Amino acid sequence: MRSFPKVTGKSWADNIRENIFKPVGMNSSLATSDEIAKAANRATAHTTLGGPVKKIAYGHLDGLSPAGAISSSAADMARWVNYASRYW
């Protein structure tokens, strides 16, 4: 993640937003766990460990963002597949 700011002057998340989400039309995708925690329309994790079903806190994965912290809607994932399939 540190190489992005050195090369582009912008964070990994800003690069993803500007170079992937925006051009592809992925308007419901988020690049960091902080954004996910603040999103109104999101799925949350639950557990039954130790008793009845209960909601658990979302992990803060921003240090691992390039390894899979992106959150997207089904519609945005379809946009990505459509876009990416043109170049495979």
Short mmCIF file of C-alpha atoms in Angstrom, two decimals, residues 4-83:
data_model
loop_
_atom_site.label_atom_id
_atom_site.label_comp_id
_atom_site.label_asym_id
_atom_site.label_seq_id
_atom_site.Cartn_x
_atom_site.Cartn_y
_atom_site.Cartn_z
CA PHE A 4 0.78 3.90 -4.21
CA PRO A 5 1.37 7.24 -2.48
CA LYS A 6 5.01 7.23 -3.53
CA VAL A 7 4.16 6.65 -7.18
CA THR A 8 0.83 8.49 -7.55
CA GLY A 9 0.70 10.88 -4.61
CA LYS A 10 -2.64 9.31 -3.63
CA SER A 11 -3.67 6.52 -1.29
CA TRP A 12 -4.52 3.01 -2.49
CA ALA A 13 -8.20 3.69 -1.74
CA ASP A 14 -8.22 6.95 -3.71
CA ASN A 15 -6.57 5.20 -6.67
CA ILE A 16 -9.15 2.41 -6.60
CA ARG A 17 -12.02 4.91 -6.43
CA GLU A 18 -10.69 7.09 -9.26
CA ASN A 19 -9.28 4.41 -11.58
CA ILE A 20 -11.70 1.51 -11.11
CA PHE A 21 -14.90 2.38 -9.25
CA LYS A 22 -15.64 5.66 -11.07
CA PRO A 23 -14.85 4.60 -14.68
CA VAL A 24 -16.70 1.29 -14.28
CA GLY A 25 -19.71 2.93 -12.61
CA MET A 26 -19.29 1.09 -9.32
CA ASN A 27 -21.16 3.68 -7.26
CA SER A 28 -21.98 1.35 -4.36
CA SER A 29 -18.45 0.04 -3.76
CA LEU A 30 -16.23 0.98 -0.85
CA ALA A 31 -12.46 0.73 -0.57
CA THR A 32 -11.83 0.82 3.20
CA SER A 33 -13.31 -0.75 6.30
CA ASP A 34 -13.96 2.73 7.75
CA GLU A 35 -16.25 3.45 4.79
CA ILE A 36 -18.03 0.13 5.26
CA ALA A 37 -18.65 0.83 8.94
CA LYS A 38 -20.30 4.16 8.03
CA ALA A 39 -22.41 2.81 5.14
CA ALA A 40 -26.16 2.78 5.74
CA ASN A 41 -26.97 -0.08 3.35
CA ARG A 42 -24.61 -2.90 4.27
CA ALA A 43 -24.63 -6.47 5.41
CA THR A 44 -23.19 -7.23 8.83
CA ALA A 45 -21.56 -10.28 10.31
CA HIS A 46 -23.39 -12.37 12.90
CA THR A 47 -22.47 -15.29 15.14
CA THR A 48 -24.16 -17.93 17.26
CA LEU A 49 -21.00 -18.62 19.25
CA GLY A 50 -21.94 -18.71 22.91
CA GLY A 51 -25.70 -18.56 22.47
CA PRO A 52 -28.31 -16.86 20.32
CA VAL A 53 -27.61 -15.04 17.05
CA LYS A 54 -25.92 -11.70 17.65
CA LYS A 55 -24.29 -9.08 15.46
CA ILE A 56 -20.51 -8.78 15.68
CA ALA A 57 -18.29 -5.81 14.94
CA TYR A 58 -16.82 -5.42 11.48
CA GLY A 59 -13.04 -5.89 11.44
CA HIS A 60 -10.82 -2.96 10.53
CA LEU A 61 -8.81 -4.31 7.61
CA ASP A 62 -7.48 -1.09 6.14
CA GLY A 63 -3.87 -2.26 6.42
CA LEU A 64 -4.86 -5.26 4.29
CA SER A 65 -7.15 -3.38 1.89
CA PRO A 66 -5.37 -4.48 -1.31
CA ALA A 67 -5.79 -8.11 -0.20
CA GLY A 68 -9.57 -7.96 -0.11
CA ALA A 69 -11.17 -5.18 1.94
CA ILE A 70 -13.33 -3.88 -0.93
CA SER A 71 -17.06 -4.05 -0.31
CA SER A 72 -19.40 -4.04 -3.32
CA SER A 73 -23.03 -4.55 -4.15
CA ALA A 74 -24.10 -7.38 -6.44
CA ALA A 75 -24.88 -4.80 -9.13
CA ASP A 76 -21.39 -3.29 -8.85
CA MET A 77 -19.78 -6.73 -9.03
CA ALA A 78 -21.76 -7.39 -12.22
CA ARG A 79 -20.49 -4.09 -13.64
CA TRP A 80 -16.92 -5.14 -12.79
CA VAL A 81 -17.30 -8.58 -14.41
CA ASN A 82 -18.82 -7.01 -17.51
CA TYR A 83 -16.01 -4.46 -17.73
#
